[in-house]
mmCIF file of C-alpha atoms in Angstrom:
data_model
loop_
_atom_site.group_PDB
_atom_site.id
_atom_site.type_symbol
_atom_site.label_atom_id
_atom_site.label_comp_id
_atom_site.label_asym_id
_atom_site.label_seq_id
_atom_site.Cartn_x
_atom_site.Cartn_y
_atom_site.Cartn_z
ATOM 1 C CA MET A 1 -31.988 -0.669 -29.363
ATOM 2 C CA MET A 2 -32.960 -2.898 -26.470
ATOM 3 C CA THR A 3 -35.797 -5.318 -27.247
ATOM 4 C CA PRO A 4 -37.029 -7.330 -24.238
ATOM 5 C CA SER A 5 -38.257 -10.831 -24.966
ATOM 6 C CA ASN A 6 -41.402 -10.296 -22.865
ATOM 7 C CA SER A 7 -43.868 -7.456 -22.387
ATOM 8 C CA GLU A 8 -44.109 -8.133 -18.652
ATOM 9 C CA TYR A 9 -41.841 -9.629 -16.007
ATOM 10 C CA ASP A 10 -42.244 -10.774 -12.438
ATOM 11 C CA CYS A 11 -39.315 -8.593 -11.402
ATOM 12 C CA ILE A 12 -37.390 -5.763 -13.080
ATOM 13 C CA VAL A 13 -34.013 -4.918 -11.529
ATOM 14 C CA ILE A 14 -32.430 -1.538 -12.292
ATOM 15 C CA GLY A 15 -28.641 -1.667 -11.986
ATOM 16 C CA GLY A 16 -26.186 -4.419 -12.833
ATOM 17 C CA GLY A 17 -23.704 -3.996 -9.997
ATOM 18 C CA PRO A 18 -23.169 -6.614 -7.266
ATOM 19 C CA SER A 19 -26.427 -5.759 -5.481
ATOM 20 C CA GLY A 20 -28.510 -5.849 -8.660
ATOM 21 C CA ALA A 21 -26.966 -9.088 -9.909
ATOM 22 C CA THR A 22 -27.403 -10.693 -6.496
ATOM 23 C CA VAL A 23 -31.076 -9.839 -6.000
ATOM 24 C CA ALA A 24 -31.851 -10.780 -9.612
ATOM 25 C CA SER A 25 -30.184 -14.175 -9.166
ATOM 26 C CA LEU A 26 -32.018 -14.947 -5.924
ATOM 27 C CA VAL A 27 -35.396 -13.977 -7.386
ATOM 28 C CA ALA A 28 -34.748 -16.066 -10.516
ATOM 29 C CA GLU A 29 -33.786 -19.062 -8.368
ATOM 30 C CA ALA A 30 -37.276 -18.855 -6.833
ATOM 31 C CA GLY A 31 -38.743 -19.430 -10.279
ATOM 32 C CA TYR A 32 -39.657 -15.891 -11.366
ATOM 33 C CA ARG A 33 -39.023 -14.134 -14.686
ATOM 34 C CA VAL A 34 -36.434 -11.420 -14.135
ATOM 35 C CA LEU A 35 -35.220 -8.568 -16.339
ATOM 36 C CA LEU A 36 -31.974 -6.831 -15.311
ATOM 37 C CA LEU A 37 -31.155 -3.434 -16.833
ATOM 38 C CA GLU A 38 -27.629 -1.982 -16.658
ATOM 39 C CA ARG A 39 -26.980 1.442 -18.166
ATOM 40 C CA ASP A 40 -23.252 0.963 -18.889
ATOM 41 C CA ALA A 41 -22.706 -0.740 -22.227
ATOM 42 C CA GLU A 42 -19.331 -2.098 -21.065
ATOM 43 C CA PRO A 43 -17.860 -2.935 -17.643
ATOM 44 C CA ARG A 44 -15.950 -0.017 -16.136
ATOM 45 C CA ARG A 45 -13.354 0.509 -13.437
ATOM 46 C CA LYS A 46 -14.741 1.599 -10.092
ATOM 47 C CA VAL A 47 -13.796 1.639 -6.440
ATOM 48 C CA GLY A 48 -14.834 -1.158 -4.072
ATOM 49 C CA GLU A 49 -12.347 -3.950 -4.727
ATOM 50 C CA SER A 50 -11.545 -5.175 -1.223
ATOM 51 C CA LEU A 51 -14.193 -7.685 -0.159
ATOM 52 C CA MET A 52 -15.129 -8.490 3.427
ATOM 53 C CA PRO A 53 -14.948 -12.096 4.723
ATOM 54 C CA GLU A 54 -18.715 -12.406 5.208
ATOM 55 C CA THR A 55 -19.277 -12.079 1.449
ATOM 56 C CA TYR A 56 -18.242 -15.759 1.332
ATOM 57 C CA TRP A 57 -21.727 -16.783 2.424
ATOM 58 C CA VAL A 58 -23.360 -14.703 -0.290
ATOM 59 C CA PHE A 59 -21.165 -16.380 -2.905
ATOM 60 C CA GLU A 60 -22.066 -19.769 -1.450
ATOM 61 C CA ARG A 61 -25.786 -19.011 -1.668
ATOM 62 C CA LEU A 62 -25.391 -17.820 -5.266
ATOM 63 C CA GLY A 63 -23.399 -20.922 -6.245
ATOM 64 C CA LEU A 64 -20.475 -18.706 -7.220
ATOM 65 C CA LEU A 65 -17.704 -20.073 -5.016
ATOM 66 C CA ASP A 66 -16.148 -22.359 -7.646
ATOM 67 C CA LYS A 67 -15.826 -19.403 -10.024
ATOM 68 C CA MET A 68 -14.316 -17.212 -7.332
ATOM 69 C CA TYR A 69 -11.736 -19.857 -6.433
ATOM 70 C CA ALA A 70 -10.882 -20.316 -10.124
ATOM 71 C CA SER A 71 -10.608 -16.563 -10.722
ATOM 72 C CA PRO A 72 -7.307 -14.651 -10.934
ATOM 73 C CA PHE A 73 -8.353 -12.353 -8.073
ATOM 74 C CA VAL A 74 -5.808 -11.908 -5.278
ATOM 75 C CA ARG A 75 -6.629 -13.710 -2.039
ATOM 76 C CA LYS A 76 -7.108 -11.416 0.977
ATOM 77 C CA VAL A 77 -6.341 -12.951 4.367
ATOM 78 C CA GLY A 78 -6.236 -10.037 6.794
ATOM 79 C CA VAL A 79 -5.497 -6.422 7.563
ATOM 80 C CA GLN A 80 -2.645 -4.415 9.055
ATOM 81 C CA PHE A 81 -2.634 -0.846 10.348
ATOM 82 C CA VAL A 82 0.193 1.679 10.034
ATOM 83 C CA SER A 83 0.154 4.704 12.342
ATOM 84 C CA SER A 84 1.063 8.278 11.414
ATOM 85 C CA SER A 85 4.494 7.640 12.960
ATOM 86 C CA GLN A 86 4.912 4.620 10.620
ATOM 87 C CA ARG A 87 4.561 2.040 13.374
ATOM 88 C CA GLU A 88 3.033 -1.176 12.058
ATOM 89 C CA SER A 89 0.503 -3.188 14.023
ATOM 90 C CA SER A 90 0.633 -6.958 14.177
ATOM 91 C CA PRO A 91 -1.150 -8.496 11.178
ATOM 92 C CA PHE A 92 -4.807 -9.256 11.880
ATOM 93 C CA LEU A 93 -5.410 -12.596 10.147
ATOM 94 C CA PHE A 94 -9.057 -13.452 9.649
ATOM 95 C CA THR A 95 -8.540 -17.191 10.110
ATOM 96 C CA GLN A 96 -7.069 -16.682 13.590
ATOM 97 C CA HIS A 97 -10.409 -15.243 14.675
ATOM 98 C CA ASP A 98 -12.713 -17.297 12.474
ATOM 99 C CA PRO A 99 -11.320 -20.616 11.191
ATOM 100 C CA ARG A 100 -14.285 -21.196 8.865
ATOM 101 C CA PRO A 101 -13.797 -20.975 5.075
ATOM 102 C CA CYS A 102 -14.967 -17.358 5.139
ATOM 103 C CA GLY A 103 -11.656 -16.466 6.803
ATOM 104 C CA ARG A 104 -10.224 -15.901 3.333
ATOM 105 C CA THR A 105 -11.691 -13.509 0.832
ATOM 106 C CA TRP A 106 -10.575 -11.610 -2.284
ATOM 107 C CA HIS A 107 -9.343 -8.343 -3.725
ATOM 108 C CA VAL A 108 -11.234 -8.055 -7.002
ATOM 109 C CA GLU A 109 -11.032 -5.972 -10.145
ATOM 110 C CA ARG A 110 -14.508 -4.512 -10.236
ATOM 111 C CA ALA A 111 -14.958 -4.495 -14.010
ATOM 112 C CA LYS A 112 -14.154 -8.222 -14.188
ATOM 113 C CA PHE A 113 -15.953 -9.044 -10.941
ATOM 114 C CA ASP A 114 -19.159 -7.228 -11.906
ATOM 115 C CA GLN A 115 -19.192 -8.934 -15.312
ATOM 116 C CA MET A 116 -18.706 -12.316 -13.632
ATOM 117 C CA LEU A 117 -21.776 -11.679 -11.495
ATOM 118 C CA LEU A 118 -23.830 -10.617 -14.523
ATOM 119 C CA ASP A 119 -22.733 -13.658 -16.525
ATOM 120 C CA HIS A 120 -23.627 -15.885 -13.589
ATOM 121 C CA ALA A 121 -27.041 -14.221 -13.368
ATOM 122 C CA ALA A 122 -27.626 -14.816 -17.073
ATOM 123 C CA GLU A 123 -26.845 -18.501 -16.567
ATOM 124 C CA LYS A 124 -29.793 -18.640 -14.176
ATOM 125 C CA GLY A 125 -32.145 -17.544 -16.931
ATOM 126 C CA ILE A 126 -32.183 -13.841 -16.130
ATOM 127 C CA GLU A 127 -32.571 -11.558 -19.131
ATOM 128 C CA VAL A 128 -29.652 -9.117 -18.865
ATOM 129 C CA HIS A 129 -29.408 -5.982 -20.995
ATOM 130 C CA ARG A 130 -26.422 -3.625 -20.996
ATOM 131 C CA GLY A 131 -26.691 -0.098 -22.309
ATOM 132 C CA ALA A 132 -30.316 0.134 -21.146
ATOM 133 C CA ARG A 133 -31.031 3.492 -19.532
ATOM 134 C CA VAL A 134 -34.106 3.790 -17.345
ATOM 135 C CA ARG A 135 -35.817 7.164 -17.595
ATOM 136 C CA ASP A 136 -38.415 6.599 -14.891
ATOM 137 C CA VAL A 137 -40.324 4.071 -12.834
ATOM 138 C CA VAL A 138 -44.010 3.945 -13.732
ATOM 139 C CA PHE A 139 -46.573 3.990 -10.934
ATOM 140 C CA GLU A 140 -50.269 3.191 -10.834
ATOM 141 C CA GLY A 141 -51.440 4.739 -7.600
ATOM 142 C CA ASP A 142 -48.754 3.967 -5.032
ATOM 143 C CA ARG A 143 -47.576 0.771 -6.758
ATOM 144 C CA ALA A 144 -44.655 0.521 -9.174
ATOM 145 C CA VAL A 145 -45.805 -1.340 -12.298
ATOM 146 C CA GLY A 146 -42.864 -0.968 -14.683
ATOM 147 C CA VAL A 147 -40.155 1.228 -16.144
ATOM 148 C CA ARG A 148 -39.738 3.550 -19.107
ATOM 149 C CA LEU A 149 -36.535 3.343 -21.103
ATOM 150 C CA MET A 150 -34.452 5.798 -23.080
ATOM 151 C CA GLN A 151 -33.450 3.972 -26.240
ATOM 152 C CA ASP A 152 -31.486 6.465 -28.346
ATOM 153 C CA SER A 153 -29.526 9.708 -28.104
ATOM 154 C CA THR A 154 -32.743 11.761 -28.172
ATOM 155 C CA GLY A 155 -34.131 9.940 -25.142
ATOM 156 C CA THR A 156 -37.014 8.405 -27.092
ATOM 157 C CA ASN A 157 -37.633 5.441 -29.325
ATOM 158 C CA GLY A 158 -38.161 7.689 -32.336
ATOM 159 C CA ASN A 159 -41.903 8.243 -32.133
ATOM 160 C CA GLY A 160 -41.971 10.717 -29.262
ATOM 161 C CA ALA A 161 -42.684 8.226 -26.479
ATOM 162 C CA ASP A 162 -40.395 6.252 -24.196
ATOM 163 C CA PRO A 163 -41.116 2.510 -24.344
ATOM 164 C CA MET A 164 -42.511 0.945 -21.170
ATOM 165 C CA ILE A 165 -41.809 -2.502 -19.763
ATOM 166 C CA ARG A 166 -44.176 -3.808 -17.120
ATOM 167 C CA GLY A 167 -43.134 -5.652 -13.979
ATOM 168 C CA ARG A 168 -44.956 -6.925 -10.916
ATOM 169 C CA VAL A 169 -42.027 -5.780 -8.765
ATOM 170 C CA VAL A 170 -39.385 -3.133 -9.528
ATOM 171 C CA VAL A 171 -36.082 -3.193 -7.651
ATOM 172 C CA ASP A 172 -33.867 -0.104 -7.811
ATOM 173 C CA ALA A 173 -30.276 -1.264 -7.298
ATOM 174 C CA ALA A 174 -28.644 1.636 -9.146
ATOM 175 C CA GLY A 175 -26.789 2.995 -6.124
ATOM 176 C CA GLN A 176 -26.308 6.738 -5.823
ATOM 177 C CA GLN A 177 -27.955 7.217 -9.208
ATOM 178 C CA GLY A 178 -31.074 5.412 -8.040
ATOM 179 C CA VAL A 179 -34.199 6.329 -9.962
ATOM 180 C CA LEU A 180 -36.642 5.727 -7.121
ATOM 181 C CA SER A 181 -34.662 7.592 -4.488
ATOM 182 C CA GLY A 182 -34.394 10.582 -6.821
ATOM 183 C CA ARG A 183 -38.099 10.501 -7.611
ATOM 184 C CA ALA A 184 -39.078 10.324 -3.961
ATOM 185 C CA ALA A 185 -36.472 12.922 -2.896
ATOM 186 C CA ALA A 186 -35.260 10.311 -0.436
ATOM 187 C CA ARG A 187 -31.539 11.094 -0.744
ATOM 188 C CA LYS A 188 -30.398 12.822 2.405
ATOM 189 C CA PRO A 189 -26.595 13.040 2.452
ATOM 190 C CA SER A 190 -25.041 13.242 5.893
ATOM 191 C CA VAL A 191 -22.992 16.405 6.382
ATOM 192 C CA ASP A 192 -20.690 14.408 8.656
ATOM 193 C CA MET A 193 -19.865 11.976 5.850
ATOM 194 C CA ARG A 194 -18.885 14.455 3.151
ATOM 195 C CA LYS A 195 -15.550 12.862 2.374
ATOM 196 C CA ALA A 196 -13.543 11.972 -0.697
ATOM 197 C CA ALA A 197 -11.199 9.123 -1.526
ATOM 198 C CA ILE A 198 -8.268 8.877 -3.908
ATOM 199 C CA TRP A 199 -7.643 5.426 -5.297
ATOM 200 C CA GLY A 200 -5.714 3.688 -8.030
ATOM 201 C CA HIS A 201 -3.864 0.540 -9.071
ATOM 202 C CA PHE A 202 -0.087 0.272 -9.117
ATOM 203 C CA ARG A 203 2.299 -1.975 -11.007
ATOM 204 C CA GLY A 204 5.632 -3.171 -9.673
ATOM 205 C CA ALA A 205 4.886 -2.540 -5.985
ATOM 206 C CA ARG A 206 6.282 -4.974 -3.433
ATOM 207 C CA ARG A 207 3.547 -7.190 -2.078
ATOM 208 C CA GLU A 208 4.338 -9.370 0.907
ATOM 209 C CA ALA A 209 2.575 -12.712 1.030
ATOM 210 C CA ILE A 210 1.390 -14.120 4.346
ATOM 211 C CA ASP A 211 -0.717 -17.186 5.022
ATOM 212 C CA ASP A 212 -0.928 -17.767 1.241
ATOM 213 C CA GLY A 213 -2.499 -14.367 0.667
ATOM 214 C CA VAL A 214 -2.036 -10.641 1.134
ATOM 215 C CA LEU A 215 -3.060 -8.069 3.732
ATOM 216 C CA THR A 216 -5.024 -4.889 3.351
ATOM 217 C CA LEU A 217 -2.843 -2.040 4.641
ATOM 218 C CA VAL A 218 -4.613 0.855 6.360
ATOM 219 C CA LEU A 219 -2.378 3.922 6.564
ATOM 220 C CA ARG A 220 -2.987 6.930 8.796
ATOM 221 C CA PRO A 221 -1.524 10.196 7.445
ATOM 222 C CA ARG A 222 0.628 12.448 9.594
ATOM 223 C CA SER A 223 -2.065 15.102 9.547
ATOM 224 C CA ASN A 224 -5.769 14.978 8.904
ATOM 225 C CA LYS A 225 -5.673 18.491 7.436
ATOM 226 C CA CYS A 226 -5.812 18.842 3.644
#
């Protein structure tokens, strides 16, 4: 059962993904007490491994660059496109268009990457709790003042009431499962973006190195009909 060390925080962040860990770290750096709540008890595999070059500046601001350079993550240096007729474009190397350090980025394993961000946040004094499920955001008038948690399989803490933690500011960084967006009926999916992706990791594939890194390959199928 999650037991916060305080009854009230300056900021409560819902969601322990990259966005939640980032905002929590920046708020904590400003000297505020931050509670970060992540519903998954353990890191899990998820899509979103190929980082963009501009993330370099976020890592720099967070003080995370040394850890990224020391990590086992594969270095990403560019992109190459393959047409439906299997014609390959010339490699697009980031450093040829931007010679700054951000011209090299990473392919990450999300479970390890997300945990690295959470560990880094905890080092800044943020109180991080995994396995903490938020039932609802509590409002007083039109102002969010805290969250209610589900603490066991029945959805209560055993006495018929969900425990509440107060916060001056509540940040919902839970992505598509966002509590606030669901409450406000603010999710409006675009009918033009109803797409699906198939992804996976492969062992034993040939990986060509270029400029001390690897390229992201973008393949166009022969037909766009499924």
